[in-house]
PDB file of C-alpha atoms in Angstrom:
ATOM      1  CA  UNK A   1      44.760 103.791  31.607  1.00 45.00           C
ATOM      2  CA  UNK A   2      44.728 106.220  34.465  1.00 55.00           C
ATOM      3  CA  UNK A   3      48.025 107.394  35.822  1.00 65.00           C
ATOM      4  CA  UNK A   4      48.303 106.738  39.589  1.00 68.00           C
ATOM      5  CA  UNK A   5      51.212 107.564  42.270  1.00 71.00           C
ATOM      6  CA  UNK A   6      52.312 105.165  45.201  1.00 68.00           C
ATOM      7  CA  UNK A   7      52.244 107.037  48.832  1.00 67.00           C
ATOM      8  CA  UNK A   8      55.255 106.245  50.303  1.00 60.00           C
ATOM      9  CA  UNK A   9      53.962 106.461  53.985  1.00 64.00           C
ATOM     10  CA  UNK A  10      50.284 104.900  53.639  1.00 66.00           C
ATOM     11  CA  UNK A  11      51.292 102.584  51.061  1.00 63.00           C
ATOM     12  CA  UNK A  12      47.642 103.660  49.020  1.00 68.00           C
ATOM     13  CA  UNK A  13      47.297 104.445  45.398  1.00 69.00           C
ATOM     14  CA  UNK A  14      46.746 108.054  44.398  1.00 70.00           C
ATOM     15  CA  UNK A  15      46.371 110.247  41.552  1.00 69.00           C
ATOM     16  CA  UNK A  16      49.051 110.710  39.580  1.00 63.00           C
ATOM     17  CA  UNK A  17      48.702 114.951  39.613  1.00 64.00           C
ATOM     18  CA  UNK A  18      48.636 114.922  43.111  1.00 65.00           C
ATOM     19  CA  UNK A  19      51.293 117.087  44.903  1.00 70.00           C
ATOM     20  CA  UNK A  20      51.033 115.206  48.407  1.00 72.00           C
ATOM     21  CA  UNK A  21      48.308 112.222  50.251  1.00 72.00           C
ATOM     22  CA  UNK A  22      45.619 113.990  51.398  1.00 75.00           C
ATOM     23  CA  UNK A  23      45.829 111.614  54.502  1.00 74.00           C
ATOM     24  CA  UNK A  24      48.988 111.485  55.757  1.00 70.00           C
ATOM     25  CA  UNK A  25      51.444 114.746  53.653  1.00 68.00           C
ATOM     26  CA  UNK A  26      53.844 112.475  51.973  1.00 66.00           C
ATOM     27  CA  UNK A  27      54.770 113.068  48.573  1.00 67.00           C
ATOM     28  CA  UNK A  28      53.266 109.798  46.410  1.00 66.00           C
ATOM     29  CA  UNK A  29      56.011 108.536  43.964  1.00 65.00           C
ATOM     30  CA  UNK A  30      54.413 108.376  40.471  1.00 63.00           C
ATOM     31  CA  UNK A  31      54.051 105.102  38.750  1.00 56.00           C
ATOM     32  CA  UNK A  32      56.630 106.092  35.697  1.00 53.00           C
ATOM     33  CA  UNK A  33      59.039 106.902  38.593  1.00 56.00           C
ATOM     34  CA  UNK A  34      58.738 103.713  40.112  1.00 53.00           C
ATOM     35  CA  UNK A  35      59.191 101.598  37.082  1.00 50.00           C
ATOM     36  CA  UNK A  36      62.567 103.875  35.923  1.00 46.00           C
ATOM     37  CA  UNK A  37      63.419 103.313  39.779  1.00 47.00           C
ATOM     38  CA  UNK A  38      66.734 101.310  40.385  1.00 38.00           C
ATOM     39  CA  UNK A  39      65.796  98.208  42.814  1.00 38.00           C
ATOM     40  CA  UNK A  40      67.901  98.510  45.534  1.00 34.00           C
ATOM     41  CA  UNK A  41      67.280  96.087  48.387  1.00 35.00           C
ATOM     42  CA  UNK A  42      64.414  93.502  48.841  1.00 38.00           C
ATOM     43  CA  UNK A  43      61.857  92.967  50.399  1.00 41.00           C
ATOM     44  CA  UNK A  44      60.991  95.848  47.055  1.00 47.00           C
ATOM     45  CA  UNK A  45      62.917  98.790  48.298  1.00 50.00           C
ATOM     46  CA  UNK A  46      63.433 101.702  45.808  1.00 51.00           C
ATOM     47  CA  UNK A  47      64.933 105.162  46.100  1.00 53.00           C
ATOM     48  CA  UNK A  48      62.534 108.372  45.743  1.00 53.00           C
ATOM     49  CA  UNK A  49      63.037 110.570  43.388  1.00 53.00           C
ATOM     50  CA  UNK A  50      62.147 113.172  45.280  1.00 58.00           C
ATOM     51  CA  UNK A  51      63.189 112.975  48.424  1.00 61.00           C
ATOM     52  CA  UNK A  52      66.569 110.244  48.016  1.00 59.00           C
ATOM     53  CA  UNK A  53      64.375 108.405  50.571  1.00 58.00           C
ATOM     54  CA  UNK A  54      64.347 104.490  50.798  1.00 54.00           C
ATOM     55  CA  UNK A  55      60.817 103.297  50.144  1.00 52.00           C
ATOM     56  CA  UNK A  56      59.882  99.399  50.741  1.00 55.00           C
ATOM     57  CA  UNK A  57      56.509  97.841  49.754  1.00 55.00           C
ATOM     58  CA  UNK A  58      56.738  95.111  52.390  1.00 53.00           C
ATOM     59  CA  UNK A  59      56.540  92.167  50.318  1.00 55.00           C
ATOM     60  CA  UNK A  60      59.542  90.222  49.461  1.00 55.00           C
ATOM     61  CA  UNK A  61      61.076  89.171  45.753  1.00 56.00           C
ATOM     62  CA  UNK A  62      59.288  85.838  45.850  1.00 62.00           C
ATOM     63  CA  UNK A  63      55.766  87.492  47.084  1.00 62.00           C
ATOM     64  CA  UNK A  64      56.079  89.379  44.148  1.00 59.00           C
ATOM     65  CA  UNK A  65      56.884  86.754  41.508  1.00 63.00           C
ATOM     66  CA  UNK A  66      54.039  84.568  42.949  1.00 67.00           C
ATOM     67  CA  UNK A  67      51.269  86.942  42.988  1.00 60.00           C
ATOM     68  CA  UNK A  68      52.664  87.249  39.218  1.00 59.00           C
ATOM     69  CA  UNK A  69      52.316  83.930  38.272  1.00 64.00           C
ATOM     70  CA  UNK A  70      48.783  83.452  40.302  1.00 61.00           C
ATOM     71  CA  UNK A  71      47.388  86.289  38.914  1.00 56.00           C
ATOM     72  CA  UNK A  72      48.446  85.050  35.201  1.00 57.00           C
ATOM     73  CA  UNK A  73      46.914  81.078  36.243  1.00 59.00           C
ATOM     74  CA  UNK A  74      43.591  83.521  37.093  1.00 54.00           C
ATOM     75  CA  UNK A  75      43.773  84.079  40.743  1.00 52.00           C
ATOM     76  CA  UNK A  76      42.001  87.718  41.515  1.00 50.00           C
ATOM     77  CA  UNK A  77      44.266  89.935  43.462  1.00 49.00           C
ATOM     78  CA  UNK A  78      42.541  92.836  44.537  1.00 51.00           C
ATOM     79  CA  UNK A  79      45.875  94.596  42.073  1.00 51.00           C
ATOM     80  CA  UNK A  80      44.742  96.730  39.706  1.00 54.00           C
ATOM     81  CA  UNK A  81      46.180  96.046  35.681  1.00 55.00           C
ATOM     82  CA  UNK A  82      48.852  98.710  35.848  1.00 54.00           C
ATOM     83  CA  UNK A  83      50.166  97.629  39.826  1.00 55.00           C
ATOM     84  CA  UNK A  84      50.174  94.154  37.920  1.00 55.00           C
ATOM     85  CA  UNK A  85      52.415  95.797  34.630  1.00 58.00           C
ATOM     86  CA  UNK A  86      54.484  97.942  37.067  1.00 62.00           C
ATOM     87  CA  UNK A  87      55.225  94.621  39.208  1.00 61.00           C
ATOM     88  CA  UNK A  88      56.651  93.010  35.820  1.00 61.00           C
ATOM     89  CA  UNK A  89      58.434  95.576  34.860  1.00 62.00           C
ATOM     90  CA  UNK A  90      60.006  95.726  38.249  1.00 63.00           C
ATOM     91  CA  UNK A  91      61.143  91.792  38.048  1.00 61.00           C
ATOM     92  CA  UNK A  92      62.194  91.886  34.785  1.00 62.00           C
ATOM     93  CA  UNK A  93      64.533  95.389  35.782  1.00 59.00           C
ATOM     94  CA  UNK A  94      65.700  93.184  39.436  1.00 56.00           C
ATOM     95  CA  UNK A  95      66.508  89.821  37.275  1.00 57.00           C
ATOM     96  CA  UNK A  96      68.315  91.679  34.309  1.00 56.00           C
ATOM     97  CA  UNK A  97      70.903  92.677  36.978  1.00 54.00           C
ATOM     98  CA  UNK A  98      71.524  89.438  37.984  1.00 56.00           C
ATOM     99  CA  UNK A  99      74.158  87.497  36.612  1.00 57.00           C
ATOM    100  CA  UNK A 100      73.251  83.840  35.813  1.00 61.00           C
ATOM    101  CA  UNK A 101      75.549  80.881  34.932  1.00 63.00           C
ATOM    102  CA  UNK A 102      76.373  81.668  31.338  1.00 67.00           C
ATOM    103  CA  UNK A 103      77.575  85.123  32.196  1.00 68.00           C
ATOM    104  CA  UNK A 104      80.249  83.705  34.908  1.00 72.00           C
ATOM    105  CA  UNK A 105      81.192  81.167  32.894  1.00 77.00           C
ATOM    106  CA  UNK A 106      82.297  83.529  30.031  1.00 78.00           C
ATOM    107  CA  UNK A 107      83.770  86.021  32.860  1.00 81.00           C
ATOM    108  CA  UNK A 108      86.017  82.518  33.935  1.00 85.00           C
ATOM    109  CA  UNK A 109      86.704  81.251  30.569  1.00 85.00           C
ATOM    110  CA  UNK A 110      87.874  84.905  29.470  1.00 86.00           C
ATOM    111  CA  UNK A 111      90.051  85.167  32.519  1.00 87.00           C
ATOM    112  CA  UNK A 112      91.823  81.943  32.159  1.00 90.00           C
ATOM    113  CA  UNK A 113      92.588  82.625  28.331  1.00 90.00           C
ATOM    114  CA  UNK A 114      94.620  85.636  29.232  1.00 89.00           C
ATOM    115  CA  UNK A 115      96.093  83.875  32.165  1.00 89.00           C
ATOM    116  CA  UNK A 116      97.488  81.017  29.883  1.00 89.00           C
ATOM    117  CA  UNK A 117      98.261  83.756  27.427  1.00 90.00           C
ATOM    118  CA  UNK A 118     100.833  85.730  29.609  1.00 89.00           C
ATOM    119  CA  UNK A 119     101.871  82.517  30.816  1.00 86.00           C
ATOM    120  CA  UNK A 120     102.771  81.284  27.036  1.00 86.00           C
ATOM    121  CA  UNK A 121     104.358  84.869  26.589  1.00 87.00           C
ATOM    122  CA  UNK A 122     106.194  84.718  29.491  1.00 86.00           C
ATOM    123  CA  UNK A 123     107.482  81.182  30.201  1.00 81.00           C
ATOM    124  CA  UNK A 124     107.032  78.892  27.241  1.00 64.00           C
TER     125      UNK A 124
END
């Protein structure tokens, strides 16, 4: 598997060893950068490593997830096999910050056990 880097101006796949895009002088963000990358805002922002710089793909959370899922019911993207890994990685990393019902529903249930606790301890 070839290592490639993600031009954060043109948007264009490079490789991986190069220092900037020979088209337009940006410094490409390399693929292991932008799977370690903390997803900041949609549509797929991340921050550079290099620069601090807010980079956005263009596409939004949901474009993502359904070129996913087409591409695994055996649509052709013109998405290489690692763009494809990286873009899993990246929704797995975006929905393991997200809370879902279970982990509210403990947060609540804790919080009204120590609230009837210091209730018993104080008034009963």
């Amino acid at each position: 598997m070839k290592k490639r880097a993600l031009c954060i101006k043109c948007y264009e796949w490079k490789s991986d060893h190069m220092d900037e895009c020979e088209s337009c002088h940006y410094s490409p963000v390399s693929e292991i950068d932008i799977c370690k990358s903390r997803i900041l805002d949609f549509p797929w922002d991340f921050q550079s490593p290099e620069t601090g710089e807010l980079i956005s793909v263009g596409k939004t959370f949901e474009e993502l997830e359904s070129i996913r899922d087409e591409f695994s019911r055996g649509i052709k993207y013109e998405y290489s096999d690692w763009e494809l890994q990286s873009l899993s990685q990246v929704l797995r990393a975006y929905k393991s910050t997200q809370f879902g019902f279970g982990e509210y529903a403990f947060i609540i249930g804790f919080g009204i056990m120590i609230l009837v606790s210091i209730w018993y301890l104080f008034v009963a």
